[in-house]
Every structure is written in structure tokens, then in C-alpha cells.
Short mmCIF file of C-alpha atoms in Angstrom, two decimals:
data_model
loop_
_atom_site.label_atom_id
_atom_site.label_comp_id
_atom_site.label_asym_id
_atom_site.label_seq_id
_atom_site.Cartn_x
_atom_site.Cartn_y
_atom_site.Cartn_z
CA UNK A 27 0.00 0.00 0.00
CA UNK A 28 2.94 2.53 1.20
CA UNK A 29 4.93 1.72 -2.27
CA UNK A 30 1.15 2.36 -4.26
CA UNK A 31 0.69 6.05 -2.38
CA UNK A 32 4.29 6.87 -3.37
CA UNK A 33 3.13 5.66 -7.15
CA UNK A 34 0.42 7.77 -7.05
CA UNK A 35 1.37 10.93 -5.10
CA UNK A 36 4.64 10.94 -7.66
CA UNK A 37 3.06 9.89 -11.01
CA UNK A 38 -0.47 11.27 -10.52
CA UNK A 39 0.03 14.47 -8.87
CA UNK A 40 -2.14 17.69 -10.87
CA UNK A 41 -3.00 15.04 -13.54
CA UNK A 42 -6.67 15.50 -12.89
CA UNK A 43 -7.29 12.51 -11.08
CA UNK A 44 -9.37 12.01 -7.94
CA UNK A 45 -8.73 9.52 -4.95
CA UNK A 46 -11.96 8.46 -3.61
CA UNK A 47 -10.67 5.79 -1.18
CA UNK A 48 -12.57 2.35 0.02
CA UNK A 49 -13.57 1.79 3.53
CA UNK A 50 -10.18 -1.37 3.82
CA UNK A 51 -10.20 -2.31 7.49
CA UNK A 52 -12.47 0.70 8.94
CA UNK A 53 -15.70 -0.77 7.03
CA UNK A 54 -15.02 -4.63 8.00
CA UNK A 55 -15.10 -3.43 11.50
CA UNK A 56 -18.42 -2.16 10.93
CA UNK A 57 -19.71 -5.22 9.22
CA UNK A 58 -18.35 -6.96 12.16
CA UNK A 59 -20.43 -4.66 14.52
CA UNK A 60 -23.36 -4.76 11.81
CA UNK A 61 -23.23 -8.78 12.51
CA UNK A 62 -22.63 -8.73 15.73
CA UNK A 63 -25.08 -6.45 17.22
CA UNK A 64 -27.90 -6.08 13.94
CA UNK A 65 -27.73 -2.13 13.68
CA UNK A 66 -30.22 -0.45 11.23
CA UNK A 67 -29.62 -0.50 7.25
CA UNK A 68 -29.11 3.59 7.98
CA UNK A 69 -26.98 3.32 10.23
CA UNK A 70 -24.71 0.44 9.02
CA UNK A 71 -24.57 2.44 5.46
CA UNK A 72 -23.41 6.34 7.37
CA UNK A 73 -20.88 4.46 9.51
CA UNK A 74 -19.36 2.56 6.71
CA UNK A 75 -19.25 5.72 5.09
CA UNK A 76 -17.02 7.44 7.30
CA UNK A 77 -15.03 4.37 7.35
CA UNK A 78 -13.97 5.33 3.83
CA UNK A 79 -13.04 8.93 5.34
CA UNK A 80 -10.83 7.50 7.58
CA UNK A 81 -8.95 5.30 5.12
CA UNK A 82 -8.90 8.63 3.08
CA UNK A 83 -6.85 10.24 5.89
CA UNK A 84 -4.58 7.70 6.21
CA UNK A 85 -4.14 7.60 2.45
CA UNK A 86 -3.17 11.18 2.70
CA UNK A 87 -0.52 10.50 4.92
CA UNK A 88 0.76 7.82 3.17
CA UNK A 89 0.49 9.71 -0.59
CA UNK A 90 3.17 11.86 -1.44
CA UNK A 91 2.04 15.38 -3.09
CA UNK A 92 -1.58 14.92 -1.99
CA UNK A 93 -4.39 16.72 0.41
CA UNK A 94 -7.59 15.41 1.74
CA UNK A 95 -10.82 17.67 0.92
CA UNK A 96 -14.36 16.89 1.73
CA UNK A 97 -15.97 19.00 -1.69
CA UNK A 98 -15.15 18.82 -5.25
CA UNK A 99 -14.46 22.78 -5.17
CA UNK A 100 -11.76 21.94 -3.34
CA UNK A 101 -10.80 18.79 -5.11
CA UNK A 102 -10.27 21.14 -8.00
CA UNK A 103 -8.56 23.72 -6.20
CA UNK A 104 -6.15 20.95 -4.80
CA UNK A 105 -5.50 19.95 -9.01
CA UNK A 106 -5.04 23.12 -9.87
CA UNK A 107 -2.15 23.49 -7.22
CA UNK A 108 -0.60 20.35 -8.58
CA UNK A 109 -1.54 18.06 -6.00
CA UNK A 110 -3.56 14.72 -5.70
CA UNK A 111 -6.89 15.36 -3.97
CA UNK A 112 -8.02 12.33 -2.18
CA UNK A 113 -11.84 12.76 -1.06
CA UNK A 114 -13.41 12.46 2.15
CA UNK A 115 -16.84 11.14 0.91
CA UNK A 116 -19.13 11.70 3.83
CA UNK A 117 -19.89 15.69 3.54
CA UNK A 118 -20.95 15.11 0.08
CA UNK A 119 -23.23 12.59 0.76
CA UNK A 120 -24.66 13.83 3.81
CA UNK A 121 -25.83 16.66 2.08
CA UNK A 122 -26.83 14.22 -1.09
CA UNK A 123 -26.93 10.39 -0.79
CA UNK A 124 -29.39 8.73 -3.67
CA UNK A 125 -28.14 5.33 -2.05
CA UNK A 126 -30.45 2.98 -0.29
CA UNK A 127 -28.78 2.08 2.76
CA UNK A 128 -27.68 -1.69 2.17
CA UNK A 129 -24.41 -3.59 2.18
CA UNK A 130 -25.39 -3.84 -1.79
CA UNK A 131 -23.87 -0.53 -1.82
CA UNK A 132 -20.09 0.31 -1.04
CA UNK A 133 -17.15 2.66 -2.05
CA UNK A 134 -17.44 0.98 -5.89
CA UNK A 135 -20.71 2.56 -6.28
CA UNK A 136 -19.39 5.46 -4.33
CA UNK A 137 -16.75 6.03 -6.16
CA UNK A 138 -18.73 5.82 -9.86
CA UNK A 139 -21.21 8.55 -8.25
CA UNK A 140 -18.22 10.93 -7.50
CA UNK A 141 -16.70 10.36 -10.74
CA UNK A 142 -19.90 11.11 -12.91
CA UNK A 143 -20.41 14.09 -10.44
CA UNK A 144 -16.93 15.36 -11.56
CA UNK A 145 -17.15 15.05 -15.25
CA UNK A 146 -14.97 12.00 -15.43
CA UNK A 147 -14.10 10.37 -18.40
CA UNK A 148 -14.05 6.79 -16.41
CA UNK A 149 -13.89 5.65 -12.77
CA UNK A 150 -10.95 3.11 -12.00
CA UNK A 151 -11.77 0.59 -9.15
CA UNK A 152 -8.58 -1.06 -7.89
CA UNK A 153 -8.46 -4.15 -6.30
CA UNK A 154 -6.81 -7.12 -5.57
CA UNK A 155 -7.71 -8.81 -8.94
CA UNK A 156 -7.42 -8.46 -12.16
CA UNK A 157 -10.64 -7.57 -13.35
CA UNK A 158 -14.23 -9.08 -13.50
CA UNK A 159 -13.63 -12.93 -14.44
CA UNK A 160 -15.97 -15.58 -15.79
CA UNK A 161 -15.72 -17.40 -12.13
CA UNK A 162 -13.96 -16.63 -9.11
CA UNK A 163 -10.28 -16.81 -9.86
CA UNK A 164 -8.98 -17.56 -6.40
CA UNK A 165 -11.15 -20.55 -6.34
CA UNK A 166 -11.53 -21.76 -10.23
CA UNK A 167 -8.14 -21.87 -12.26
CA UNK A 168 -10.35 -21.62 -15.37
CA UNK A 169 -11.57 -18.37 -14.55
CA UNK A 170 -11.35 -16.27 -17.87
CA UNK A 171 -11.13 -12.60 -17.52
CA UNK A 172 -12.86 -10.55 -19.41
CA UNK A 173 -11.21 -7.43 -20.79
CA UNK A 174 -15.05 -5.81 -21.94
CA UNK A 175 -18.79 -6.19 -20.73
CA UNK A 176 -21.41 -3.97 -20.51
CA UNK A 177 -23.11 -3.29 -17.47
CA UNK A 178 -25.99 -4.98 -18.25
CA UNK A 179 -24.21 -8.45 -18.46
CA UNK A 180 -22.54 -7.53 -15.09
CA UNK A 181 -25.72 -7.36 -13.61
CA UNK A 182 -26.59 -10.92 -11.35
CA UNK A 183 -23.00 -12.02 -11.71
CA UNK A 184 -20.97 -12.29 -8.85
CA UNK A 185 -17.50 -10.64 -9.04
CA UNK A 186 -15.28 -8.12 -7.36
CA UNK A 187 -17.46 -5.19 -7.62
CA UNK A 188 -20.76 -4.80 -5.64
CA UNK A 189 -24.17 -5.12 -6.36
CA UNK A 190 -25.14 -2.03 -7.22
CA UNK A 191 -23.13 -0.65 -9.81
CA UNK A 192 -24.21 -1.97 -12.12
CA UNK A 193 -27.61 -0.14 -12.69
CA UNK A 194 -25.97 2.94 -11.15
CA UNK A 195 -23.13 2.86 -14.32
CA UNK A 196 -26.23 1.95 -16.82
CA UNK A 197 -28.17 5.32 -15.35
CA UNK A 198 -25.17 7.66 -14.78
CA UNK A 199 -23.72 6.40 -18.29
CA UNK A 200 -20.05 6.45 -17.09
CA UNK A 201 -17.73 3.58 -17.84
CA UNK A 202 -15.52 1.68 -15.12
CA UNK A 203 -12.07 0.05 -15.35
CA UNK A 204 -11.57 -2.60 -12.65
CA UNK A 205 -7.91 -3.43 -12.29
CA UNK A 206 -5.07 -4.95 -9.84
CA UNK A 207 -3.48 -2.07 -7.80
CA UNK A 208 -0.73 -3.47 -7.06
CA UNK A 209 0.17 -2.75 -10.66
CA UNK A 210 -0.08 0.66 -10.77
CA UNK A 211 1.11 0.56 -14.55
CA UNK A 212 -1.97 -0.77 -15.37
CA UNK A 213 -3.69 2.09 -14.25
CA UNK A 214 -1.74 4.57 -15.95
CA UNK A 215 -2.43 2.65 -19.08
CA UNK A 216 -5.90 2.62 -18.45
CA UNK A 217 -6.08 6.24 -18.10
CA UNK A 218 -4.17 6.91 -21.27
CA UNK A 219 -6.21 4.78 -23.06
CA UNK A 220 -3.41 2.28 -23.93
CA UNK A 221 -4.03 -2.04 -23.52
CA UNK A 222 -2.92 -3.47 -20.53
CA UNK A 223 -4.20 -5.92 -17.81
CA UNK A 224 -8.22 -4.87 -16.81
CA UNK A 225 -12.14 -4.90 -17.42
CA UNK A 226 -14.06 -2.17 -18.82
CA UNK A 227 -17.20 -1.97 -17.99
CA UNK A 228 -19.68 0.14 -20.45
CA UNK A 229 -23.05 1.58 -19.50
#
């Protein structure tokens, strides 16, 4: 993770590009207290939410050339002083959250909302994959992956991505690029629009 936020703080920096961080560790300890102790859908959904603000923090500290901000205004203000804005989610979304609270719902979603909201060409989901495969490749070896799909075909499969995204990038109309990040190169391709390891999702 350290050697990824040096990648991106150093490559990435007033590029235009926009962190919007996952919840990691923060949100499976509220799943854990979700399971544990059967808190409300609303509840559950704001906490994991600021889960993905406090992974944002820490990705600021780890990220070279970067600043947290809790608005696009001042993710663009960030850009335009050649730094990598890396968004605290939860002001936005207080103030404007179309989700319905569910665990069908995390940062993937999150982060396609935030993108669309920003004019982005594409959002770019890292994980610890390769893309969307035809099975589950840590348990089939004859998992294909599959380098284009449209949302549509996404939609009742199960993969790396959650449930919801799939309408949400057929109704926003933005594409997605799932990748590995711990091959940042990939992602750099991906954003210049050059083949390398991933899944594009279209609307």
C-alpha cells in the first residue's frame, strides 16, 4: 500500500485525477459490529461511510504530493495546485446520498457517483484482482477474464465489484475500469487509453 501512495502521489500528482478511497479495514469493523449487534440498514450504510473517510486520511498521509478535501471545489482547487486530492466522501453525501442504505452498496458505487459528479471520463476501481472474471479466480483456475462487458451483463454475476453498480453505471452512463493495484502501470495505461491488464465496464 505505502509503495502504491508513493506511485500515485509521484506519477499522478495535478493530472486531474481524484482519490476516492474504500472503507479497507475501517468498514469490515463495521460489518463486524453490523453482525454482531444487527444495527439499522441507515446506520450500518453512514458508519461505513465514514469508514472510507478515515482510510482517506490515512491515504493522505501515506500519498506523497496529496491533500484530503471533503468537496469537489476543493478537489479542483487541490488539481489546480498540482496536488492529488483524495476525497473524504461523507460531507458530500450527507448533504446528497441517492443510495439505499444496504451492504449492496459500497465505495465501488461510491466512487462511480463521484466520478460522474466530476465530469470524469471513467472511474478506476482497484483491487486485488485483475478484473471481472468468468468465475472466481482464487477458487476456479479456469476463470477467464474478461477485458469488456457492458453493465448490463454484469448485472446478477458475482465478481469483485458490488451489487449495485451496475444499474448505477447503466443510469449515470459512465464507464468503469476494474484493475489490480498493485500494478499501478496498469492504471496509468488505463487512463491513457493504452491495452494493458483490466475490465471495462460500459453503460
Amino acid at each position: 500500500l505505502k509503495a502504491l501512495c508513493e506511485w500515485l502521489g509521484s506519477s499522478l500528482a495535478g493530472r486531474g485525477v481524484l482519490i476516492v478511497p474504500g472503507g479497507w479495514r475501517f468498514a469490515d469493523a463495521v460489518r463486524e459490529a453490523d453482525a454482531a449487534y444487527r444495527l439499522s440498514p441507515e446506520a450500518s450504510h453512514r458508519m461505513a461511510i465514514l469508514a472510507m473517510d478515515q482510510f482517506g486520511l490515512m491515504l493522505a498521509d501515506l500519498t506523497p504530493n496529496s491533500k484530503a478535501v471533503s468537496s469537489l471545489a476543493e478537489a479542483a482547487g487541490a488539481g489546480k495546485a498540482g496536488l492529488l486530492p483524495i476525497l473524504l466522501p461523507s460531507k458530500l453525501l450527507e448533504a446528497e446520498d441517492p443510495f439505499e442504505p444496504s451492504w449492496d452498496v459500497t465505495s465501488d458505487s461510491i466512487a462511480a457517483l463521484i466520478a460522474s459528479k466530476a465530469g470524469a471520463d471513467a472511474a478506476y476501481l482497484l483491487k486485488d484482482v485483475d478484473g471481472i472474471f468468468t468465475a472466481d479466480p482464487k477458487l476456479d483456475a479456469n476463470a477467464r477474464l474478461l477485458p469488456k462487458l457492458k453493465a448490463s451483463d454484469l448485472a446478477g454475476m458475482r465478481s469483485c465489484v458490488d451489487r449495485a453498480l451496475p444499474r448505477l453505471i447503466q443510469r449515470l452512463g459512465i464507464r468503469c475500469v476494474v484493475l489490480n493495484g498493485r500494478f499501478p502501470d496498469r492504471l496509468l495505461a488505463a487512463i491513457e487509453g493504452r491495452p494493458a491488464t483490466y475490465t471495462v465496464i460500459e453503460p
